[in-house]
PDB file of C-alpha atoms in Angstrom:
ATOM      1  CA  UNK A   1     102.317 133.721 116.306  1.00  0.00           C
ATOM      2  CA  UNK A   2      99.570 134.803 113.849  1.00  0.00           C
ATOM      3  CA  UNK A   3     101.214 133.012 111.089  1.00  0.00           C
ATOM      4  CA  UNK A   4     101.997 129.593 113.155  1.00  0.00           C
ATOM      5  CA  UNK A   5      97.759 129.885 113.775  1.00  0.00           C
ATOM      6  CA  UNK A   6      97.463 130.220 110.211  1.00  0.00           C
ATOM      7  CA  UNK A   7      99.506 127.411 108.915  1.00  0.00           C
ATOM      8  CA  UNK A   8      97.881 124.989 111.426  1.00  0.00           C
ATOM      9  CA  UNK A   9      94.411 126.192 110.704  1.00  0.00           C
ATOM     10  CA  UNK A  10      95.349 125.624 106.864  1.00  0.00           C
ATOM     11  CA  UNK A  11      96.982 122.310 107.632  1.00  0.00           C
ATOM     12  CA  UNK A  12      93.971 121.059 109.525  1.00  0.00           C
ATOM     13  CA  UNK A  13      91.988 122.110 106.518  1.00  0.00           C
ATOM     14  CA  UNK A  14      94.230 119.832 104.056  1.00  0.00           C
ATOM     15  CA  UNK A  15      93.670 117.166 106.653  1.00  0.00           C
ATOM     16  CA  UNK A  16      89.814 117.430 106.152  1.00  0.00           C
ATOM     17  CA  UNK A  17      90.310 117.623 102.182  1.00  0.00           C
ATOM     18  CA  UNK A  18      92.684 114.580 102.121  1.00  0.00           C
ATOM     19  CA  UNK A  19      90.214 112.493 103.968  1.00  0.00           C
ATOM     20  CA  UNK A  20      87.349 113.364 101.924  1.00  0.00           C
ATOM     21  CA  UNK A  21      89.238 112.648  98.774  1.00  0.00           C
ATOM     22  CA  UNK A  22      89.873 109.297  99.807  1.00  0.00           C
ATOM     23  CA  UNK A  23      86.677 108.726 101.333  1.00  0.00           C
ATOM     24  CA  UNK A  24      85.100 110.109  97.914  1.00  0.00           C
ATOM     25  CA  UNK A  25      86.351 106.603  96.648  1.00  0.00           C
ATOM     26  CA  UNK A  26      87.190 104.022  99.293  1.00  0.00           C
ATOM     27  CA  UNK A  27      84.588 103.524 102.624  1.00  0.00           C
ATOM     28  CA  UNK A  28      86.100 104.907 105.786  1.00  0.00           C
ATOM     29  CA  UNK A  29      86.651 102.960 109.164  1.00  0.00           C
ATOM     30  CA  UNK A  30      84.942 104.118 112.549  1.00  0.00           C
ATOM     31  CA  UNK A  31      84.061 107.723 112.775  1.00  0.00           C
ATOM     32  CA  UNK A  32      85.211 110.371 114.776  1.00  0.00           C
ATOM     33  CA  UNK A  33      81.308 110.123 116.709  1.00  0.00           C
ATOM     34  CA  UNK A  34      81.277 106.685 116.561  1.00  0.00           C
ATOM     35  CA  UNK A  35      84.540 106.045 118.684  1.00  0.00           C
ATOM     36  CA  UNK A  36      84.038 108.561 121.113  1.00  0.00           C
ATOM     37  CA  UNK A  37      80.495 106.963 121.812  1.00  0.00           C
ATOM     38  CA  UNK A  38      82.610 103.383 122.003  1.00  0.00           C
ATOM     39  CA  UNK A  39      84.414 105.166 124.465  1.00  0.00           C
ATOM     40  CA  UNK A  40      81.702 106.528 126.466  1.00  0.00           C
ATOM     41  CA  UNK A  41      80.175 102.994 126.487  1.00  0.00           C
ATOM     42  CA  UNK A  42      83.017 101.255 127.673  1.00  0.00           C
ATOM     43  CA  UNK A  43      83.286 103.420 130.070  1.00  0.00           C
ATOM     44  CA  UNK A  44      80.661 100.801 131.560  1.00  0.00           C
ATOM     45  CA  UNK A  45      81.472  98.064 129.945  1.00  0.00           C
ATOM     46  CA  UNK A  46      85.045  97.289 128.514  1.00  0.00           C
ATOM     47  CA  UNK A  47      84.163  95.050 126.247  1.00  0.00           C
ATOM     48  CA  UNK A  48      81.064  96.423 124.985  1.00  0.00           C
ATOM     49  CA  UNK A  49      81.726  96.722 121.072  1.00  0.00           C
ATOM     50  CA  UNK A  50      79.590  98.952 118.362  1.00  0.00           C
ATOM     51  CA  UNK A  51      77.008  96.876 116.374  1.00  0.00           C
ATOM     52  CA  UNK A  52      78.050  98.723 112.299  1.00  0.00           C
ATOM     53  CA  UNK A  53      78.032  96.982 109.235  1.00  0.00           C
ATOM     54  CA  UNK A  54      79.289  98.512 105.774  1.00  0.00           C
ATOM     55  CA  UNK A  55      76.964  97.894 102.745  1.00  0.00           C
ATOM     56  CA  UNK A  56      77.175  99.526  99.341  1.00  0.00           C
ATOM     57  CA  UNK A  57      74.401 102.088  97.911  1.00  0.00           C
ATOM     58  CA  UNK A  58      72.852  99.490  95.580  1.00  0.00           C
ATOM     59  CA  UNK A  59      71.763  97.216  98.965  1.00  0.00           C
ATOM     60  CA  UNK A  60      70.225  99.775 101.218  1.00  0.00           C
ATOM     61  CA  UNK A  61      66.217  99.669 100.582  1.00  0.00           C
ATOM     62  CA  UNK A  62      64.784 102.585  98.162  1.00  0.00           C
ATOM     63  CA  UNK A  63      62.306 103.180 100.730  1.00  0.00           C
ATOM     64  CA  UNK A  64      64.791 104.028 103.706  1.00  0.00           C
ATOM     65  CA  UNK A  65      66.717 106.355 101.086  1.00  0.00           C
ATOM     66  CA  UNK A  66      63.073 108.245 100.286  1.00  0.00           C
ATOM     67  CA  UNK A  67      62.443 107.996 104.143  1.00  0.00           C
ATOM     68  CA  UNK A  68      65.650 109.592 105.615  1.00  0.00           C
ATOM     69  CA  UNK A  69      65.785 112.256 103.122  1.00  0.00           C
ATOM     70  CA  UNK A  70      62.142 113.144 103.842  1.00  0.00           C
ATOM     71  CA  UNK A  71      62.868 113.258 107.457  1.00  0.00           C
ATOM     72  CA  UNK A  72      65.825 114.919 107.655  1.00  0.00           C
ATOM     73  CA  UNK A  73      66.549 116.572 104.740  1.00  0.00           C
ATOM     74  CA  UNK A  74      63.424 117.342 101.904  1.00  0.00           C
ATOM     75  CA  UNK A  75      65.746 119.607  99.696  1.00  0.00           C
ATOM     76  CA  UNK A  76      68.776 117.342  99.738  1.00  0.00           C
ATOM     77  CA  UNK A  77      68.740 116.794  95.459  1.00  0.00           C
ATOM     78  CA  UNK A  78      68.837 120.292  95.160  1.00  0.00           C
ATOM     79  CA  UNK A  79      70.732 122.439  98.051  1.00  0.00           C
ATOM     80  CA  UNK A  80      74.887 123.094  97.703  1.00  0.00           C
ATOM     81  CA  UNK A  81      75.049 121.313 101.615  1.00  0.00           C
ATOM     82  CA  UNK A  82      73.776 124.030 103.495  1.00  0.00           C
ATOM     83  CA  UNK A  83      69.711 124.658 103.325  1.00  0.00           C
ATOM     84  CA  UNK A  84      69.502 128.925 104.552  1.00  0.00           C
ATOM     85  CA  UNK A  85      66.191 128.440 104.403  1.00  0.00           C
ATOM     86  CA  UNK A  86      65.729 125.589 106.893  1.00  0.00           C
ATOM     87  CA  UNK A  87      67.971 127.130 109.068  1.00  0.00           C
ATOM     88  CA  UNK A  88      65.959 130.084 109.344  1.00  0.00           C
ATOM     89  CA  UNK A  89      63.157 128.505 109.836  1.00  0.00           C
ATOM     90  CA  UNK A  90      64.406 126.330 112.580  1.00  0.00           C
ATOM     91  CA  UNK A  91      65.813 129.321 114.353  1.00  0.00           C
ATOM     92  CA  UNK A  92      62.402 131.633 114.220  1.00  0.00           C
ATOM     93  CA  UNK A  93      60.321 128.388 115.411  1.00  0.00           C
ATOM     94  CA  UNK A  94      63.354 128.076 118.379  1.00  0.00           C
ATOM     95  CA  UNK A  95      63.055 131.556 119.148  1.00  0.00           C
ATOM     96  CA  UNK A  96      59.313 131.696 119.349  1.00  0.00           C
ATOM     97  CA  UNK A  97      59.261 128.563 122.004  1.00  0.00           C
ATOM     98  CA  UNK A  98      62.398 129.775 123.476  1.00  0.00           C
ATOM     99  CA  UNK A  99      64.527 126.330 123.515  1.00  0.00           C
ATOM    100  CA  UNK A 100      65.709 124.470 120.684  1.00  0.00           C
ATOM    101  CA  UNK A 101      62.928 121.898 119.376  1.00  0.00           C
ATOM    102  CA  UNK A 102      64.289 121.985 115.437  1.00  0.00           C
ATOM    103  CA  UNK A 103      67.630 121.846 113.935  1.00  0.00           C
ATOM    104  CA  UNK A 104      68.187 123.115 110.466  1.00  0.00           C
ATOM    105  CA  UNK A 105      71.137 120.949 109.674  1.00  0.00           C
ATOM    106  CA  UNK A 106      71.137 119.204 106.002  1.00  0.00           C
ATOM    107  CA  UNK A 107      72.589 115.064 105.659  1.00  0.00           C
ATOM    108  CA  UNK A 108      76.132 116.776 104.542  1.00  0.00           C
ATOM    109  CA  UNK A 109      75.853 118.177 107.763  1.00  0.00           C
ATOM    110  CA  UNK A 110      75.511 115.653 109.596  1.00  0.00           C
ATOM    111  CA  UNK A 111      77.541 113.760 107.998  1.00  0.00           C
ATOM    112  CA  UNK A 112      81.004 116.053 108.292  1.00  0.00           C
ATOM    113  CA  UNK A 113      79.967 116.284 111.965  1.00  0.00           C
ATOM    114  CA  UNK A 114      79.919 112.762 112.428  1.00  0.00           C
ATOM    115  CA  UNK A 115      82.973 112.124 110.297  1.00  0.00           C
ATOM    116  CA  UNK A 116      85.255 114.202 111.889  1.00  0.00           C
ATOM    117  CA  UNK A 117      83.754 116.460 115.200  1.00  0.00           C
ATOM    118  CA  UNK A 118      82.752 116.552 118.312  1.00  0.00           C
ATOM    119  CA  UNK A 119      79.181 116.833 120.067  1.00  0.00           C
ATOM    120  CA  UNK A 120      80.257 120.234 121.421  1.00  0.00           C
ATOM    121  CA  UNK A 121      78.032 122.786 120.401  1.00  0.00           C
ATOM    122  CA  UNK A 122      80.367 126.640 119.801  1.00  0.00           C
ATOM    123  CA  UNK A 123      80.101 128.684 116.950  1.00  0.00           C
ATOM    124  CA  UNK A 124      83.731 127.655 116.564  1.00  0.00           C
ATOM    125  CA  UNK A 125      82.187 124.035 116.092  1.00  0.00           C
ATOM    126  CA  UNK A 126      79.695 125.378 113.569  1.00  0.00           C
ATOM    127  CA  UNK A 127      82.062 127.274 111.222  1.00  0.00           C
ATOM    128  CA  UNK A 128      84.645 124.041 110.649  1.00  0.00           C
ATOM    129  CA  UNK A 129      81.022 121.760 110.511  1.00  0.00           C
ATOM    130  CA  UNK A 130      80.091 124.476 107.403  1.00  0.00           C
ATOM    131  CA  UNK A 131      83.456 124.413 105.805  1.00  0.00           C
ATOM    132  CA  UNK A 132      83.636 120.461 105.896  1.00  0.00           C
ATOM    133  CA  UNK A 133      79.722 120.232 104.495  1.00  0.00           C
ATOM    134  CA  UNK A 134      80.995 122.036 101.408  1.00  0.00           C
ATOM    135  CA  UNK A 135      83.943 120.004 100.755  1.00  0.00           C
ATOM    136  CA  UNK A 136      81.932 117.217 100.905  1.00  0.00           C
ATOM    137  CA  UNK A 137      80.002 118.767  98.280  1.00  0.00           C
ATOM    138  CA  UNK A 138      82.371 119.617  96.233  1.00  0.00           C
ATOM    139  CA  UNK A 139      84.039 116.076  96.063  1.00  0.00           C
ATOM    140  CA  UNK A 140      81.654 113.938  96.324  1.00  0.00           C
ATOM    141  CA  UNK A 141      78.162 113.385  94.768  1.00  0.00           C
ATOM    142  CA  UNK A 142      75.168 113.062  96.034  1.00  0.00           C
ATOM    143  CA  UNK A 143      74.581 109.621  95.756  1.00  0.00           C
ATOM    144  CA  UNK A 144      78.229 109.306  97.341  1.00  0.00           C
ATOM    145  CA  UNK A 145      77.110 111.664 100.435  1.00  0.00           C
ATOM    146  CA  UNK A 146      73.854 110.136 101.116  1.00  0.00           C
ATOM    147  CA  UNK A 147      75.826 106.517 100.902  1.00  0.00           C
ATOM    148  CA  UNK A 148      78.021 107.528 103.227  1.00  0.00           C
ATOM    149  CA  UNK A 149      75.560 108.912 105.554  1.00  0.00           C
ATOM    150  CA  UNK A 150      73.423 105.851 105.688  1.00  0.00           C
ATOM    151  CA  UNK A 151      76.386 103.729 106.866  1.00  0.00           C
ATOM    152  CA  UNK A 152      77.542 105.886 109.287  1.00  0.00           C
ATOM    153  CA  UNK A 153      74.297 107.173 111.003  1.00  0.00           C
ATOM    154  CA  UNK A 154      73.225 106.445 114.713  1.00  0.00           C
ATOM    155  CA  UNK A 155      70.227 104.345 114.660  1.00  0.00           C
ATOM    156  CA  UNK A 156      70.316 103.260 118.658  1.00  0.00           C
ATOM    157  CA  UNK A 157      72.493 102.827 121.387  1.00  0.00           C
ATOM    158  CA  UNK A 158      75.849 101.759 120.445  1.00  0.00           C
ATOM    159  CA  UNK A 159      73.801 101.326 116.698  1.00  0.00           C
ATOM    160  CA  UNK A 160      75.338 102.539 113.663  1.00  0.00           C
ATOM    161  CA  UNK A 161      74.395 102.261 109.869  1.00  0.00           C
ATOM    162  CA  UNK A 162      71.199 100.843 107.994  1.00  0.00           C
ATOM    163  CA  UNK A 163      72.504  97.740 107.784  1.00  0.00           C
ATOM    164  CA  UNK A 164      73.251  97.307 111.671  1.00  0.00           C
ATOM    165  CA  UNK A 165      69.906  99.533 112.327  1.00  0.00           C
ATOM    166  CA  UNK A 166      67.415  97.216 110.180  1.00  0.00           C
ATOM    167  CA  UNK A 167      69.008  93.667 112.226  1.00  0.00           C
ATOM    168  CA  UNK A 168      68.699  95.325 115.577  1.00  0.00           C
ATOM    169  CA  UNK A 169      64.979  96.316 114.938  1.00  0.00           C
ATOM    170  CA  UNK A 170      63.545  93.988 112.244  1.00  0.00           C
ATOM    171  CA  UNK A 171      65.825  91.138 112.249  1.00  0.00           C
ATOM    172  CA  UNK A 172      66.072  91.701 108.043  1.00  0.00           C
ATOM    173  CA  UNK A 173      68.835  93.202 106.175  1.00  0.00           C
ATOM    174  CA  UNK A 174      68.982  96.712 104.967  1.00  0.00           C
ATOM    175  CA  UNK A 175      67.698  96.232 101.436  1.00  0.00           C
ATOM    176  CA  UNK A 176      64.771  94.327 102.890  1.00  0.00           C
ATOM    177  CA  UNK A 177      63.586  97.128 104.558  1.00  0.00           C
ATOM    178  CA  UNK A 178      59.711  97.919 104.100  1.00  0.00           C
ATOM    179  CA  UNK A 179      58.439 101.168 103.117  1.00  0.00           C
ATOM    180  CA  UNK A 180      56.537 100.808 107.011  1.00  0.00           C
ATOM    181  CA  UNK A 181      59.761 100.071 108.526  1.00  0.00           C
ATOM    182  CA  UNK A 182      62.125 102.542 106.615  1.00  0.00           C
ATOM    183  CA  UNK A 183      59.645 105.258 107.871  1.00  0.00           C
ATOM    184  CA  UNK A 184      59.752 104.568 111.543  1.00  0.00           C
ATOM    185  CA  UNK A 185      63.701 103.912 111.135  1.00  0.00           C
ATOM    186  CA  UNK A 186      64.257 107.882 109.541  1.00  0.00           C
ATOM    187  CA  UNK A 187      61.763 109.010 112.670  1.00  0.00           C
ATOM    188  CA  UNK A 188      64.240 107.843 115.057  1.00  0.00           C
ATOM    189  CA  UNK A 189      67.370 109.787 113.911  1.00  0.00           C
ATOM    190  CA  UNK A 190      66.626 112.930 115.498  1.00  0.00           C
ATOM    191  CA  UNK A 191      66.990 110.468 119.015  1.00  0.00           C
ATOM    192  CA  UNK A 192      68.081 107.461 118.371  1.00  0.00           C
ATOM    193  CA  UNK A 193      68.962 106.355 121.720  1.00  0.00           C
ATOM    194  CA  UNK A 194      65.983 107.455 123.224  1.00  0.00           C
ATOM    195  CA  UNK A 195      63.892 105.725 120.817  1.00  0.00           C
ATOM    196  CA  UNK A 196      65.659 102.655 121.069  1.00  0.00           C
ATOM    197  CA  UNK A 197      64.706 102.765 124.799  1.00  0.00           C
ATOM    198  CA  UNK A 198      61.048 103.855 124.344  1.00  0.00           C
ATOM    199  CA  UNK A 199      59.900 102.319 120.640  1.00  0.00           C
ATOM    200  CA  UNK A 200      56.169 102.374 121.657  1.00  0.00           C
ATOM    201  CA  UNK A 201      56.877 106.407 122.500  1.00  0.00           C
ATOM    202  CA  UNK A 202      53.608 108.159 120.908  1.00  0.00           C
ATOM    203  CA  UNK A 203      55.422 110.641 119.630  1.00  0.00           C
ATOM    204  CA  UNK A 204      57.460 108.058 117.076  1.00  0.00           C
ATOM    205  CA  UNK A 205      54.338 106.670 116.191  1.00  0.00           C
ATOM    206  CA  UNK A 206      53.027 110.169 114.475  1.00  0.00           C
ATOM    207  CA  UNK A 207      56.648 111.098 113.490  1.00  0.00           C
ATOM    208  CA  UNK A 208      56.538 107.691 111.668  1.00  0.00           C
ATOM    209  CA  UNK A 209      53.105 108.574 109.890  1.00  0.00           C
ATOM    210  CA  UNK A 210      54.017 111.806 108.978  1.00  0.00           C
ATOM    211  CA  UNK A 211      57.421 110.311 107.266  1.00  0.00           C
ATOM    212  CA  UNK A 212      55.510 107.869 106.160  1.00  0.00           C
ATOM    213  CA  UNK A 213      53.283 110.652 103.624  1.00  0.00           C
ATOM    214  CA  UNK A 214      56.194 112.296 102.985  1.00  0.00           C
ATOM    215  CA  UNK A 215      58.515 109.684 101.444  1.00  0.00           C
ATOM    216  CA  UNK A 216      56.546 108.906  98.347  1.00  0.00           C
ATOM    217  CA  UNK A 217      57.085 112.513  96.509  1.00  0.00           C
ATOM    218  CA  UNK A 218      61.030 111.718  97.244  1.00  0.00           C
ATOM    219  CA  UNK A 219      63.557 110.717  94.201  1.00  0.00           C
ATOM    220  CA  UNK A 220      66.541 109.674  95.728  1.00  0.00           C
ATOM    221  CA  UNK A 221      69.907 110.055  93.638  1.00  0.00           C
TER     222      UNK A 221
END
């Protein structure tokens, strides 16, 4: 029995590898997160479709790439996936209010979450989410991560990618993003959905400022 848990386990594991190999080189289709929120949404509406648009590295604005990694991720360039530091400073600042308010999950991260796992929050979760982060980073580069990421993000409800994100708030492409409007589109990702409900919310307005500072001392890869 131990051995049949092993060879699945290590089977599953060759599954994630394959994937990322291929995805190291050719874009991938829908996302695990992305069709189980197409599911939840038809659940309302059956023909209710995801607004997503794939566009390469080169047309995706400079400014959201300096904006998102400021926002979510400040040591991206430089960390092997997984910041320790962050994490530990997201989990004294959690203990000390006594709920979660800060996350201390890097754009791999969130990216091998959103590739291939649920929502559900275990420690079971957490370990394949680690494992997956540093295949990622051991196949791909940065520059391939980060692209991946910004097609594959939720920017609203039923709102995926930069390119999807920027026409459902601005009306422009992706690469016509402003540095103005990059910032208050990396303030959203924490709650996208929300935000995309409330976009005169306060708080998005000094989450957008503070992005806003930040972004300019970013070099994206």
């Amino acid at each position: 029995m131990l051995l049949l848990a092993f060879t699945a386990l290590l089977a599953l594991q060759l599954w994630y590898f394959g994937h990322i190999l291929w995805w190291s080189r050719f874009d991938p289709g829908p996302t695990r997160f992305m069709r189980h929120e197409l599911a939840r949404l038809r659940a309302d509406d059956p023909k209710r479709r995801l607004e997503q648009r794939w566009v390469p590295y080169a047309q995706i604005s400079v400014h959201l790439k300096r904006a998102v990694i400021a926002a979510e991720d400040a040591n991206f360039t430089e960390h092997d996936g997984v910041d320790w530091d962050a994490i530990e400073r997201a989990y004294e600042q959690n203990r000390r209010r006594g709920r979660v308010v800060r996350g201390g999950s890097t754009i791999t991260m969130q990216l091998a979450k959103n590739l291939f796992l649920s929502g559900d929050r275990s420690y079971l979760r957490k370990g394949q989410e680690l494992v997956i982060t540093y295949m990622l980073e051991t196949v791909m580069t940065k520059r391939r991560i980060l692209e991946l990421y910004l097609n594959v993000a939720e920017w609203g409800v039923g709102v995926f990618g930069a390119e999807a994100g920027a026409r459902h708030y601005y009306g422009v492409s992706a690469a016509q993003l402003g540095p103005e409007q990059a910032a208050r589109m990396a303030a959203m990702l924490p709650r996208p959905r929300y935000y995309d409900a409330h976009r005169g919310s306060p708080a998005l307005a000094r989450r957008t400022a503070i992005v806003a500072r930040w972004m300019g001392a970013v070099d994206p890869p």
